Short mmCIF file of C-alpha atoms in Angstrom, two decimals:
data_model
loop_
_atom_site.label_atom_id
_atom_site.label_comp_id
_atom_site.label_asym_id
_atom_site.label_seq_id
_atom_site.Cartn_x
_atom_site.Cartn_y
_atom_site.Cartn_z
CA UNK A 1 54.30 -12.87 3.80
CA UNK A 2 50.58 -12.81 4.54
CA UNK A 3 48.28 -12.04 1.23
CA UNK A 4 46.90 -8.97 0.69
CA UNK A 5 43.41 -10.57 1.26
CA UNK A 6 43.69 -10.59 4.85
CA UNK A 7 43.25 -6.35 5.08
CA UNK A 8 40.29 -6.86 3.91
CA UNK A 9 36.94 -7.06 5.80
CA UNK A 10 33.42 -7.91 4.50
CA UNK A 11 30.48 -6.57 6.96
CA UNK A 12 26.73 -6.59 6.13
CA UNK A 13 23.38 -4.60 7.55
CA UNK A 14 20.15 -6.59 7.70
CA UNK A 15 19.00 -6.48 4.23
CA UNK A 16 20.39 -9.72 3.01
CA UNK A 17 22.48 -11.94 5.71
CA UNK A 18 22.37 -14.85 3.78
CA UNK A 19 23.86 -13.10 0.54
CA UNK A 20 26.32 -11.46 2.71
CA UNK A 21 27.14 -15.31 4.09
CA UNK A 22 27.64 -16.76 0.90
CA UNK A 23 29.63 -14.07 -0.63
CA UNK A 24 32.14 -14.09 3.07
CA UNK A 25 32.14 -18.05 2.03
CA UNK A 26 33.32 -17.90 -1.27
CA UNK A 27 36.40 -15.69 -0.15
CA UNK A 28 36.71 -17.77 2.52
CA UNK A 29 36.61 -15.01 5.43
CA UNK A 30 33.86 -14.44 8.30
CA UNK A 31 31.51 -11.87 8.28
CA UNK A 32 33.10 -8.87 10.44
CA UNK A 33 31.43 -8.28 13.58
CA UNK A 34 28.89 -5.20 13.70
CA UNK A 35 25.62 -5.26 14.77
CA UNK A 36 23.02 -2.83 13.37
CA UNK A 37 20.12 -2.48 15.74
CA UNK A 38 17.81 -0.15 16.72
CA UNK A 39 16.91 2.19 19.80
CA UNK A 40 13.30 1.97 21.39
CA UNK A 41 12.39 5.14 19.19
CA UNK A 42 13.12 3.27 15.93
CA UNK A 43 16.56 5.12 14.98
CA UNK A 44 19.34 2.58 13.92
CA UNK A 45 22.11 1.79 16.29
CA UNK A 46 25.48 0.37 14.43
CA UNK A 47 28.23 -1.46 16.50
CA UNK A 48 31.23 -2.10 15.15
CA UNK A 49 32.87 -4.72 17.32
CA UNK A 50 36.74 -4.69 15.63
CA UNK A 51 39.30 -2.75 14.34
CA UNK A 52 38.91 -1.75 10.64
CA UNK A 53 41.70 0.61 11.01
CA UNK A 54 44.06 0.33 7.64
CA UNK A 55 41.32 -1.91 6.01
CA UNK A 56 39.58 -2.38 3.01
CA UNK A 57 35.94 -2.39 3.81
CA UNK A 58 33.28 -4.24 2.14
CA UNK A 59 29.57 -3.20 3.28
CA UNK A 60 27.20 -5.75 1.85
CA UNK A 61 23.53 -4.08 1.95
CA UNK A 62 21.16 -4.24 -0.62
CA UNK A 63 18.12 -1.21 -0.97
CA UNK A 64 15.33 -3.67 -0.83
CA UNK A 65 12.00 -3.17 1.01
CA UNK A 66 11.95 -1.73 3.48
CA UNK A 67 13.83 0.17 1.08
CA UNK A 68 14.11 3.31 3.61
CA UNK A 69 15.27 1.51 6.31
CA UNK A 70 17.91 -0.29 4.84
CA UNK A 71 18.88 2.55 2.97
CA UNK A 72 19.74 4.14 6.27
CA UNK A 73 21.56 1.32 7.69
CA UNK A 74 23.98 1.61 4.71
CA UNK A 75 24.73 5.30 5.40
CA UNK A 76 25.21 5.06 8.93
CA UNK A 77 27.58 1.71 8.65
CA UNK A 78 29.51 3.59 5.87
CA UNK A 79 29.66 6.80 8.51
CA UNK A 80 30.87 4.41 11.36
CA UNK A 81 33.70 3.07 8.67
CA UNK A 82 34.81 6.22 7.94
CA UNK A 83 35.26 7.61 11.45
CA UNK A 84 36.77 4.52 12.00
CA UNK A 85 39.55 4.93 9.67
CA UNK A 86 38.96 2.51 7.16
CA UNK A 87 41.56 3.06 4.54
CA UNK A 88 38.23 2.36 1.55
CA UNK A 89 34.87 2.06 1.81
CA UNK A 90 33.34 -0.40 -0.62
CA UNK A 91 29.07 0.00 -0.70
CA UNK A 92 28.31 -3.32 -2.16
CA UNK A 93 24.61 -2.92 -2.97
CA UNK A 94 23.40 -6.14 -5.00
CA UNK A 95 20.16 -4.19 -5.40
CA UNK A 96 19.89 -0.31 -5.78
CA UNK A 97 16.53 1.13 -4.73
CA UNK A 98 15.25 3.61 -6.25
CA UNK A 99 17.45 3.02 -8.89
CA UNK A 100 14.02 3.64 -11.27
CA UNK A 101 13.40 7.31 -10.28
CA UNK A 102 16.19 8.08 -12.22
CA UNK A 103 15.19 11.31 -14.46
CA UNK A 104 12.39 13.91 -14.77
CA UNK A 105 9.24 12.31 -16.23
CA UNK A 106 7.12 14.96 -15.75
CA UNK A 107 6.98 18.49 -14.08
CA UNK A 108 8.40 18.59 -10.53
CA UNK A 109 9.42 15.18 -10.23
CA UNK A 110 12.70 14.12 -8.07
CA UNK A 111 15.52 12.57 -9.53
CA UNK A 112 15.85 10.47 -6.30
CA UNK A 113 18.32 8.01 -7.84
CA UNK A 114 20.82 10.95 -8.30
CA UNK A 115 19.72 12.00 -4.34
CA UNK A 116 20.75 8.75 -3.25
CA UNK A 117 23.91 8.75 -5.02
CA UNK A 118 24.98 11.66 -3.19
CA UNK A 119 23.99 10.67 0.37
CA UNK A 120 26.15 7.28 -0.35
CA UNK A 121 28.99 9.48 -1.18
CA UNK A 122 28.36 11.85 1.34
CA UNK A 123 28.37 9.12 3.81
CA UNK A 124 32.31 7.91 2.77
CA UNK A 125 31.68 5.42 0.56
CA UNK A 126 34.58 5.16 -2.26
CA UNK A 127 33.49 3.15 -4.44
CA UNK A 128 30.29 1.48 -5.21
CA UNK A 129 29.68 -2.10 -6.66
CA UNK A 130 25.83 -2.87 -8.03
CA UNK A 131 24.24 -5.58 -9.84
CA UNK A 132 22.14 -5.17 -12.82
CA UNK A 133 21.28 -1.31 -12.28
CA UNK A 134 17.69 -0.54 -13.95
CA UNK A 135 19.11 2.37 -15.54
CA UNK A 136 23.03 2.12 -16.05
CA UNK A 137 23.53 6.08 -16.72
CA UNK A 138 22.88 5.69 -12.97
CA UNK A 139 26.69 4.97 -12.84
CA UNK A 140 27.27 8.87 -13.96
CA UNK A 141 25.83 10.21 -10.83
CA UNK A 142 28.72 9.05 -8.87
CA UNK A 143 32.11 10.92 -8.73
CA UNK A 144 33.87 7.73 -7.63
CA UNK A 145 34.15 4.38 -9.52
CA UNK A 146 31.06 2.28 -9.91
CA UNK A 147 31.19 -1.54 -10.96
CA UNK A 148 27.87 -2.22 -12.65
CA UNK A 149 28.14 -6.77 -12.12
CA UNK A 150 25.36 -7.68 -14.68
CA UNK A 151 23.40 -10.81 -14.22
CA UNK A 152 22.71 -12.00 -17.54
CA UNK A 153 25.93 -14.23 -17.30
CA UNK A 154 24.42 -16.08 -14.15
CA UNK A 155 21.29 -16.79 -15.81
CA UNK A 156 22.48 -17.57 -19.18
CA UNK A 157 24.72 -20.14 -17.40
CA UNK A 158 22.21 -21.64 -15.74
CA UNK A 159 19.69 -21.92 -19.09
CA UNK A 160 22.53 -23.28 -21.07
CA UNK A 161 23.15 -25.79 -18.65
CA UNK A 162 19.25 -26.78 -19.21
CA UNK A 163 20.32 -26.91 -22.88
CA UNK A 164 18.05 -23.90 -23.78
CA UNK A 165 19.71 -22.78 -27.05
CA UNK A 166 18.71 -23.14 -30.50
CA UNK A 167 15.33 -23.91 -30.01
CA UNK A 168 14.58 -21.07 -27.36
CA UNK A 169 13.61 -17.39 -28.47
CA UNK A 170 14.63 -14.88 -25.48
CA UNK A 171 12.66 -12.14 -25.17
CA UNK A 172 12.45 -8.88 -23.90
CA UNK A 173 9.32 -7.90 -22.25
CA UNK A 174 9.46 -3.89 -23.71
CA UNK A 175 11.60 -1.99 -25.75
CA UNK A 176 13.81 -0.67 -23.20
CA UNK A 177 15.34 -4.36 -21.95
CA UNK A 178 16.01 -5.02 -25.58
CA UNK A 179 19.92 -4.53 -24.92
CA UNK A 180 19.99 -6.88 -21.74
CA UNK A 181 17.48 -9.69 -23.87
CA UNK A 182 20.26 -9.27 -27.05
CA UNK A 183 22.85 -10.02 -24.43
CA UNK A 184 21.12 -13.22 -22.66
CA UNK A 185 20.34 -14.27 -26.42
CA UNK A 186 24.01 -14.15 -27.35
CA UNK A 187 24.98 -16.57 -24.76
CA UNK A 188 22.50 -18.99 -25.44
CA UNK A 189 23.09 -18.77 -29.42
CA UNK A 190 19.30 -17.85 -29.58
CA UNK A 191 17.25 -15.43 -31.60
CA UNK A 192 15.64 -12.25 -30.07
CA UNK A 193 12.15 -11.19 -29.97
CA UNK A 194 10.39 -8.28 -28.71
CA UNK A 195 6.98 -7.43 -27.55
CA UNK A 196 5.79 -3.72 -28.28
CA UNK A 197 3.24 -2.56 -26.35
CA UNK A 198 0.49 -0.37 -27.54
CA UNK A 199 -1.99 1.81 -25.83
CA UNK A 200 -4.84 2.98 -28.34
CA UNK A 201 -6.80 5.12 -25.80
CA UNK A 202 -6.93 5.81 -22.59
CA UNK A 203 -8.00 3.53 -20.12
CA UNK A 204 -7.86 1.13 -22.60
CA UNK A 205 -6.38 -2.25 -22.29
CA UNK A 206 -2.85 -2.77 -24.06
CA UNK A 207 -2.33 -4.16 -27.62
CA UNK A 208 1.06 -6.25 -27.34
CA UNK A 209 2.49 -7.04 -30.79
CA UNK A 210 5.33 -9.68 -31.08
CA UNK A 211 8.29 -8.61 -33.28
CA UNK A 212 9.95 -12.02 -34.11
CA UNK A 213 8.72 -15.94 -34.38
CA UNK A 214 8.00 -17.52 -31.36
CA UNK A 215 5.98 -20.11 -32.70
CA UNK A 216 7.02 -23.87 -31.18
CA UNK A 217 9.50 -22.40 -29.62
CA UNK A 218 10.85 -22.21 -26.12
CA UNK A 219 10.34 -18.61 -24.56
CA UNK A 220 12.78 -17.19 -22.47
CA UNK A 221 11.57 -13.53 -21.25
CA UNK A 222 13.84 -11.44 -19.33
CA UNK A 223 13.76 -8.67 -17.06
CA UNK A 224 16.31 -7.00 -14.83
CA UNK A 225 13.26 -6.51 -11.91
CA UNK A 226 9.94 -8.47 -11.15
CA UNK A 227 7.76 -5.81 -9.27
CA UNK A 228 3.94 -6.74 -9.89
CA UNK A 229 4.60 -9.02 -12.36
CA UNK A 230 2.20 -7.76 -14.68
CA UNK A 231 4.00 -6.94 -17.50
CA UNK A 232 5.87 -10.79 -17.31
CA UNK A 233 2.77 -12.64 -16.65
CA UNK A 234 0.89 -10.76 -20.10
CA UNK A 235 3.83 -11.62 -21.99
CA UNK A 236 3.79 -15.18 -21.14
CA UNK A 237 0.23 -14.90 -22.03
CA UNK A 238 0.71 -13.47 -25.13
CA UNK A 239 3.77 -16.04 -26.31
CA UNK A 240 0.78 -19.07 -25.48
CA UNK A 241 -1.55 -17.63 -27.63
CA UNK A 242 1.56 -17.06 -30.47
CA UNK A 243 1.93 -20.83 -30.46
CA UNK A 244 4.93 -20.69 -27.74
CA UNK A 245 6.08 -24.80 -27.05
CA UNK A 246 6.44 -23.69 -23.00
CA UNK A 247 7.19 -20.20 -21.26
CA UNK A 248 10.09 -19.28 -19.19
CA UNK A 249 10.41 -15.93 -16.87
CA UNK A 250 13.91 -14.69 -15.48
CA UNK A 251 15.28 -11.99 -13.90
CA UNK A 252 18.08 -10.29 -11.46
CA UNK A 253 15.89 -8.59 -8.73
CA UNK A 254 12.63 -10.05 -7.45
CA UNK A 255 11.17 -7.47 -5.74
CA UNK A 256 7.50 -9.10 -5.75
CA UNK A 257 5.28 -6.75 -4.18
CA UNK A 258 1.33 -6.10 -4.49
CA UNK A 259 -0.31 -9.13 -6.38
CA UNK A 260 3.51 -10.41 -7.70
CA UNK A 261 2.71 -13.72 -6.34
CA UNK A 262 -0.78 -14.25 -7.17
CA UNK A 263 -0.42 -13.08 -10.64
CA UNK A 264 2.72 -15.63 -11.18
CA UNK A 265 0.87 -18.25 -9.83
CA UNK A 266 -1.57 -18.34 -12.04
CA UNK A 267 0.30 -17.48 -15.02
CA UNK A 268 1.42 -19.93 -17.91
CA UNK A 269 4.92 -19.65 -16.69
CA UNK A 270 7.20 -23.31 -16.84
CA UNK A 271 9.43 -22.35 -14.18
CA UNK A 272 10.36 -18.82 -13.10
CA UNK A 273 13.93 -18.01 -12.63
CA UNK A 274 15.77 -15.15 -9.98
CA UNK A 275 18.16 -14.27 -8.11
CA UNK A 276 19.03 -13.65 -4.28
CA UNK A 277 19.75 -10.14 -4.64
CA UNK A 278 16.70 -9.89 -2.46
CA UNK A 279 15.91 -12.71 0.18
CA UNK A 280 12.67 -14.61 -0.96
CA UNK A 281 10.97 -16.17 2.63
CA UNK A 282 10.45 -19.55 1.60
CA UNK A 283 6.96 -19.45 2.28
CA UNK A 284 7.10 -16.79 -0.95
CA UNK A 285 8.46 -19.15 -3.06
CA UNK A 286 6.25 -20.77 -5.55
CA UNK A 287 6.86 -24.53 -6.62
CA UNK A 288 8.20 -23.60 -10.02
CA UNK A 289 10.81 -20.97 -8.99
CA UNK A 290 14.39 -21.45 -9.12
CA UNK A 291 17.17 -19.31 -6.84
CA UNK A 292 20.07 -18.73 -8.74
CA UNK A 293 22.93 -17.17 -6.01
CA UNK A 294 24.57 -13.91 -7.40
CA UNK A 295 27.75 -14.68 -4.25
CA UNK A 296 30.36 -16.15 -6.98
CA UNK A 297 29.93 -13.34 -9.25
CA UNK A 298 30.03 -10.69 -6.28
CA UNK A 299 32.48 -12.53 -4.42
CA UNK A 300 34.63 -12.57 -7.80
CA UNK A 301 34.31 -9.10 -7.86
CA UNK A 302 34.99 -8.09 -4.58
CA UNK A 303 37.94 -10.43 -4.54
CA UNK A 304 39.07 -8.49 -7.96
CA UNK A 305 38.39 -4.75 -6.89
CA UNK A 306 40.68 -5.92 -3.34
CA UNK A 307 43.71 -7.05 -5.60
CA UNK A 308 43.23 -4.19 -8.18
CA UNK A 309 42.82 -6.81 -11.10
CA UNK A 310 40.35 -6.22 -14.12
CA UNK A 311 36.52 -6.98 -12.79
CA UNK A 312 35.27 -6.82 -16.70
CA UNK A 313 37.09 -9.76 -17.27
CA UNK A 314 34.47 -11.24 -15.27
CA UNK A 315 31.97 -10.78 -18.26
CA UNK A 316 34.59 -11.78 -21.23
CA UNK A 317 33.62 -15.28 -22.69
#
């Protein structure tokens, strides 16, 4: 009797055709063939070449820049699925744009992560997996199950294998990544420190205070996104003029845009740490960066969700 695996298909966009290789590797089956293209007047074009009828679909797309665009190419792939038959739609979106408009700062603002939510849905999607959301309640905009994949346990794996433990100090870079930092501190066995950032005025430059002892130690600061890098590269700052033995940066999603680059070049940083949730041209990538690939832990859980076993026991030590 043929396994269950084989009704299952695994199709990507252009976002991330790498990831989407890696992840088809690990569970041993090609990509499916569709082809997302686009007309002379700029609007996308999706092919799908065979039969999804009866099968559970697996769109591999993540919301990186050009955000927009492959936005779109999600929603019209999971519209093609739909019409085609496909018995589920799974979006598999390693990184969630706009995931940080996600509630009313101020007066008239859009909650565009909500918006988003409901064109996915919309589209046919049944079921969405993500990886390290910026804001988890994000998960509560959906009427249909959500598997949040975190990605603390891929790069706590890869600092304990550097034997980063007892005498590292993880930190989290504000107040709000305190609970990710605590978790990334648990797997190492390391303490926790946080760096709380003041603004006296306006328009004047921050005060960051340290809460915890980073003296001599080794510095691990993590973030679930690298935008500008500002906020990482004055933190690593700030731990060298504490006394820090040697600065590490980490994170899920290295979005890198505006002066990213520059600004980690030039900042006291050991080695910098990431994932390929977002492809990172290799002309982008500075000597002292590390790739991590998120494919085993996605693959895991796409393999997981397919044969309706437990996806937290993923995360379980």
């Amino acid at each position: 009797m043929q396994s269950s695996r084989w009704r299952m298909k695994l199709f990507t966009g252009n976002a991330n055709y790498e990831l989407a290789g890696e992840i088809a590797k690990y569970l041993g089956i090609p990509i499916g063939d569709a082809r997302v293209s686009r007309f002379s007047d700029g609007e996308i074009s999706c092919a799908i070449h065979e039969s999804v009828r009866g099968v559970d679909v697996f769109v591999v797309q993540p919301t990186c820049s050009p955000v927009n665009e492959n936005l779109m190419e999600l929603l019209i792939m999971i519209d093609a699925f739909r019409r085609a038959s496909a018995t589920r739609i799974n979006a598999v979106i390693p990184y969630y744009g706009y995931a940080r408009q996600d509630r009313k700062s101020r007066a008239r603002d859009p909650i565009t992560a909500k918006l988003v939510s409901n064109l996915i849905v919309q589209a046919g999607a049944q079921r969405v997996v993500a990886v390290d959301l910026h804001a988890t309640q994000i998960q509560g905009f959906y009427d249909i199950p959500v598997d949040h994949l975190p990605g603390v346990p891929t790069l706590g794996e890869y600092f304990k294998n550097k034997g980063l433990g007892d005498d590292a100090v993880v930190l989290s870079p504000d107040v709000g990544g305190v609970t990710r930092a605590r978790d990334l501190a648990t797997k190492l066995g390391s303490p926790l420190a946080i760096v709380d950032k003041r603004r006296p005025a306006p328009n004047v430059s921050e005060i960051m205070n340290v809460i915890g002892e980073v003296t001599g130690k080794s510095v691990i600061i993590v973030d679930d996104i690298i935008d500008t890098a500002g906020t990482i590269c004055s933190a690593a700052q700030v731990m060298m003029e504490k006394g820090a033995k040697e600065v590490f940066a980490c994170c899920t999603h290295a979005v890198f845009s505006g002066p990213a680059m520059e600004r980690l070049s030039k900042a006291p940083i050991k080695e910098i740490v990431i994932t390929n949730t977002i492809p990172i041209k290799e002309e982008s990538r500075l000597p002292n960066m590390t790739v991590l690939s998120i494919a085993p832990l996605v693959g895991e859980a796409i393999l997981r969700i397919h044969e309706d076993l437990e996806v937290s026991k993923l995360f379980e030590e």
